[in-house]
Short mmCIF file of N, CA and C in Angstrom, two decimals:
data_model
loop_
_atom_site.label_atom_id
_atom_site.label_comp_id
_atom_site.label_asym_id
_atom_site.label_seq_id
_atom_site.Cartn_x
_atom_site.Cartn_y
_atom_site.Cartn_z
N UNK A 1 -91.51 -60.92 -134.56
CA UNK A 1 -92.63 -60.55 -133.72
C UNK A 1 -93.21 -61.81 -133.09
N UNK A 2 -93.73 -61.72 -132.07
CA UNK A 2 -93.92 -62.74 -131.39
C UNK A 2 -95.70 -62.72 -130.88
N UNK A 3 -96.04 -63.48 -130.26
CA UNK A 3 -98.01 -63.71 -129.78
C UNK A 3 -97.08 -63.82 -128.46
N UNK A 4 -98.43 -63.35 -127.45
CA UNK A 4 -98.83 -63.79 -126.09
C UNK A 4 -99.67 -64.54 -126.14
N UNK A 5 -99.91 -65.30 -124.86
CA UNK A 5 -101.48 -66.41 -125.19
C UNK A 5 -102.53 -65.25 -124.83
N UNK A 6 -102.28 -63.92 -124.80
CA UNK A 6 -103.50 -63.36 -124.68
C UNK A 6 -103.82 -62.74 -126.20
N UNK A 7 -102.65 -62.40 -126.93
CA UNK A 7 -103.17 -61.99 -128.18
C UNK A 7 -103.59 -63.06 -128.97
N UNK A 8 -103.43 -64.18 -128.50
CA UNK A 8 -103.91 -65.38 -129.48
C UNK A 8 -105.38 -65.84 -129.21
N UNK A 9 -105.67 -65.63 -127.74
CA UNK A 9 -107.27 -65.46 -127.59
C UNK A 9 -107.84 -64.32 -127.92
N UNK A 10 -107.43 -63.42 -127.95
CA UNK A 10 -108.50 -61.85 -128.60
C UNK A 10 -108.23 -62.27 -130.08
N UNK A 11 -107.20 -62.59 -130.59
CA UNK A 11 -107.51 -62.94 -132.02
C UNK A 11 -108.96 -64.15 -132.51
N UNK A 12 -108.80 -65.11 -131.31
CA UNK A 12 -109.98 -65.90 -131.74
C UNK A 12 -110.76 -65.84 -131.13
N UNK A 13 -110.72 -64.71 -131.07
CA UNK A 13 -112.29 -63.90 -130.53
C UNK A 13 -113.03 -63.00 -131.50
N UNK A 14 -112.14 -62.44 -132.20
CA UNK A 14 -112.09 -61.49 -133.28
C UNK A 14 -112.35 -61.99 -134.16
N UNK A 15 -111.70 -63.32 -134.83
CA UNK A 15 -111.93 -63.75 -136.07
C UNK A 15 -113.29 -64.82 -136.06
N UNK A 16 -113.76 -65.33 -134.74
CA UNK A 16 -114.57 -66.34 -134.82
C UNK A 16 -116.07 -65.36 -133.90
N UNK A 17 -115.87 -64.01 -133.75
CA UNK A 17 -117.05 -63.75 -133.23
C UNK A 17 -117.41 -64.53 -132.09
N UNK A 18 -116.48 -64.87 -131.06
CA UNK A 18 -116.67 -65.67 -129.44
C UNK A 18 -116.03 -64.91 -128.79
N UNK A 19 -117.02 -65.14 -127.68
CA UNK A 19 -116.29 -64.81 -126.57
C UNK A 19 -115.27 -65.69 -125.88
N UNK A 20 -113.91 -65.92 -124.69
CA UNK A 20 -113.80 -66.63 -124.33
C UNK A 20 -113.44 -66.56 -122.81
N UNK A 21 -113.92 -67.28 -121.90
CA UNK A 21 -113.89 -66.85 -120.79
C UNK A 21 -112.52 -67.45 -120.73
N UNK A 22 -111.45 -65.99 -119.43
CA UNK A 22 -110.43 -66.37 -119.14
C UNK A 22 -110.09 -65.21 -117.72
N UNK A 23 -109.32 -65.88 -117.13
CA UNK A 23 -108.29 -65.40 -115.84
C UNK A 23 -106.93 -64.83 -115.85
N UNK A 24 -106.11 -63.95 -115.94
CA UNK A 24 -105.36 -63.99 -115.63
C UNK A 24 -104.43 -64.11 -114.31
N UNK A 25 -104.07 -64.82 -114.24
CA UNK A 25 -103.10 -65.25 -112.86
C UNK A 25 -101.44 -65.19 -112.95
N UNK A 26 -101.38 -65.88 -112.34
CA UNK A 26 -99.78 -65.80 -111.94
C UNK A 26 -99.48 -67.47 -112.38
N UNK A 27 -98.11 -67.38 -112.78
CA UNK A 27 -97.10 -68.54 -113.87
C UNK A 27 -97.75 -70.09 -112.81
N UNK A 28 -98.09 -71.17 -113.13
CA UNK A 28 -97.84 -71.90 -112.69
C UNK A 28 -96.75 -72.89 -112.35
N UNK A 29 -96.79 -73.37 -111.46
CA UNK A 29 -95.30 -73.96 -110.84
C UNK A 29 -94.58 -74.86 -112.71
N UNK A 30 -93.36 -74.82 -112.85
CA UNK A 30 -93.18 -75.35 -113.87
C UNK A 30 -93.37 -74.43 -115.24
N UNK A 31 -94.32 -73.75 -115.29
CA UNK A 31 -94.50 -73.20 -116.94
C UNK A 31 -93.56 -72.08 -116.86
N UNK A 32 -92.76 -72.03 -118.31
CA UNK A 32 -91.99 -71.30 -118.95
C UNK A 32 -92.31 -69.53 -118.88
N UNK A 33 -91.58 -68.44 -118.85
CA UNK A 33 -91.76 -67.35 -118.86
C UNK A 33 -91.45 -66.95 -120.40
N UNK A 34 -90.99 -67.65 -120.90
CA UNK A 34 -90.66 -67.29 -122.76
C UNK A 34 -90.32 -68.34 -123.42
N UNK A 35 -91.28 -68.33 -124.41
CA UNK A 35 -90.70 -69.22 -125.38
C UNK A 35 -91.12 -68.24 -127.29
N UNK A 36 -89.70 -68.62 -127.28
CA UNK A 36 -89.66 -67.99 -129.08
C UNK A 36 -88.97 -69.30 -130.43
N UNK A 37 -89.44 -69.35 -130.92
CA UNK A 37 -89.08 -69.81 -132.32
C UNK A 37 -88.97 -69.03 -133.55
N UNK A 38 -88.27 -69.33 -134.11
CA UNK A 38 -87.40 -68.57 -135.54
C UNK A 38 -87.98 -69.26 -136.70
N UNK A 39 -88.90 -68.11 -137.30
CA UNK A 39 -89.41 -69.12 -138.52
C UNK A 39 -88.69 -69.03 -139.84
N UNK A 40 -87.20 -68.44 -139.90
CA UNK A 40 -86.55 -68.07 -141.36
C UNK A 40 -86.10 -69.35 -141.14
N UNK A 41 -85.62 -70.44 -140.03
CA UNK A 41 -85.06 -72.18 -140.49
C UNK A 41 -85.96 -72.50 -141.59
N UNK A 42 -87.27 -72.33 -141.39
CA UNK A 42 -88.57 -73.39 -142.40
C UNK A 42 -87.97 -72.71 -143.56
N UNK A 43 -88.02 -71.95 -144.01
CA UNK A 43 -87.67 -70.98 -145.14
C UNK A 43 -86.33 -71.78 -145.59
N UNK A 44 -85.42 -71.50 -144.94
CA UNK A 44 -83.66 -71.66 -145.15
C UNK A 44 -83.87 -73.43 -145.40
N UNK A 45 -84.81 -73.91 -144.93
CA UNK A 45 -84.19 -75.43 -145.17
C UNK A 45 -85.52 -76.13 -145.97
N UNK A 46 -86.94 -75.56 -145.82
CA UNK A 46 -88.05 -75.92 -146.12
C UNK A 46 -88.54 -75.30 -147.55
N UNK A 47 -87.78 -74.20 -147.25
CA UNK A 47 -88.52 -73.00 -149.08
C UNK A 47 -89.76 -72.93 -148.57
N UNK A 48 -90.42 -72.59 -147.18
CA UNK A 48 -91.35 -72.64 -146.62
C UNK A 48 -91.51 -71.17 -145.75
N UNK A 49 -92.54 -70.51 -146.13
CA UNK A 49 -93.51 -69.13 -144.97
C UNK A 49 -94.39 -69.23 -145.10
N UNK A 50 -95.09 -68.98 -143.57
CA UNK A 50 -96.64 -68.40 -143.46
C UNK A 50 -97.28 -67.61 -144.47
N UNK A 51 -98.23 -68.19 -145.14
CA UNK A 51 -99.11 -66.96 -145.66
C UNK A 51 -100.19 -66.31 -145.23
N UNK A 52 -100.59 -66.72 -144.01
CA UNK A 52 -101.32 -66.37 -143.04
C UNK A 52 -101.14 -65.76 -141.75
N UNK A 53 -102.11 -64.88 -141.47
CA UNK A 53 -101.83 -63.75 -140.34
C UNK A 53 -102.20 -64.74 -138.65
N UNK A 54 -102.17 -64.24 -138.04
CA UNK A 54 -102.77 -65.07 -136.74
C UNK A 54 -104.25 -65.10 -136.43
N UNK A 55 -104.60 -63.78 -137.27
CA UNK A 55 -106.34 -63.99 -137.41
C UNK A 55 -107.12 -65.30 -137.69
N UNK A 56 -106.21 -65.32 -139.09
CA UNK A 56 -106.37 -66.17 -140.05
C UNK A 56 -106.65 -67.49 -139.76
N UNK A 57 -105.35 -67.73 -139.02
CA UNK A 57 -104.62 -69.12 -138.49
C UNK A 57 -106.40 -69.45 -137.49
N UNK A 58 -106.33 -68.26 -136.08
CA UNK A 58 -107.76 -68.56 -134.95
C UNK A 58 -108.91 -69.14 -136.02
N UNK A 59 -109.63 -68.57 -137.14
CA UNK A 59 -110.39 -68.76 -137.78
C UNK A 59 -110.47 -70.16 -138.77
N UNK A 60 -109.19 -70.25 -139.25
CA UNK A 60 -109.13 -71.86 -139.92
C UNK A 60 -109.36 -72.42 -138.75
N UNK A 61 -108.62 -72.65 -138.02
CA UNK A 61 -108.73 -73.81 -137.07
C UNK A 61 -110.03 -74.06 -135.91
N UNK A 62 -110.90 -72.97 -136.09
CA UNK A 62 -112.08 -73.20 -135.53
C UNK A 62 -113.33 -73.60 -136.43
N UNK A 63 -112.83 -73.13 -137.40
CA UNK A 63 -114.09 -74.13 -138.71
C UNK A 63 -113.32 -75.30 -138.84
N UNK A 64 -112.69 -76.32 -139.04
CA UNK A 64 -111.77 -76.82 -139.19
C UNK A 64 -112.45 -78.11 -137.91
N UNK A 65 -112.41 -77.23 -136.76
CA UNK A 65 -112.94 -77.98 -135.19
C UNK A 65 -114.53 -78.45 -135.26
N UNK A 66 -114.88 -77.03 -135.79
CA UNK A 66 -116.54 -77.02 -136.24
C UNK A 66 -117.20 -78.72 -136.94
N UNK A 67 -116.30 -78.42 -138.17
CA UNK A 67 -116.79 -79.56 -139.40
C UNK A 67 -116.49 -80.63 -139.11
N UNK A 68 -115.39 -80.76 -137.85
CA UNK A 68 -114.51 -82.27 -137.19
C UNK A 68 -114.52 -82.28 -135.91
N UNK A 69 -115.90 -82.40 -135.32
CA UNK A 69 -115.91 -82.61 -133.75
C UNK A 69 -114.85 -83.82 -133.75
N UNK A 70 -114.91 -84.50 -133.38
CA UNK A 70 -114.11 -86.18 -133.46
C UNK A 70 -112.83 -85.96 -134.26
N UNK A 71 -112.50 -85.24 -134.55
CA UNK A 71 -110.73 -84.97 -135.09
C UNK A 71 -111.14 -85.41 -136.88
N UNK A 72 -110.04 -86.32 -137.01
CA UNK A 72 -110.00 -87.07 -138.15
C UNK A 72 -110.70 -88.20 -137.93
N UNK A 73 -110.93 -88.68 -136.94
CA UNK A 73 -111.62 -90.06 -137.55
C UNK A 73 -111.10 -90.97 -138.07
N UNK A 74 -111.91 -92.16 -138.49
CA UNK A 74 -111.42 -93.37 -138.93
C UNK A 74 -111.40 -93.83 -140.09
#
């Protein structure tokens, strides 16, 4: 199963209670019409899966942004 970048913004919209303003338009010159990755390699070579949904994922990474304006730091 795969995300659009639109289900990945209604997800972090959903999980973080924001709104986010957006457009849909047409491909810009250069950007890709598909891109997929296979996550059973991480598994097959890593002993590695997600245990997290994409909700999940929008919501860590916006508390995460929250507590670390400035990234990591020094």
């Amino acid at each position: 199963m795969g995300y659009s970048v639109l289900d990945v913004v209604k997800s972090f919209e959903k999980a973080n209670d924001i709104k986010i303003p957006y457009k849909i338009t047409e491909r810009r010159p250069g950007d890709i019409a598909t891109c997929f990755a296979d996550p059973n390699r991480a598994l097959e070579v890593l002993g590695w899966k997600a245990e997290k949904n994409l909700e999940d994922m929008c919501r860590d990474s916006w508390n995460w942004q929250k507590n670390n304006p400035d990234g990591y730091g020094e």
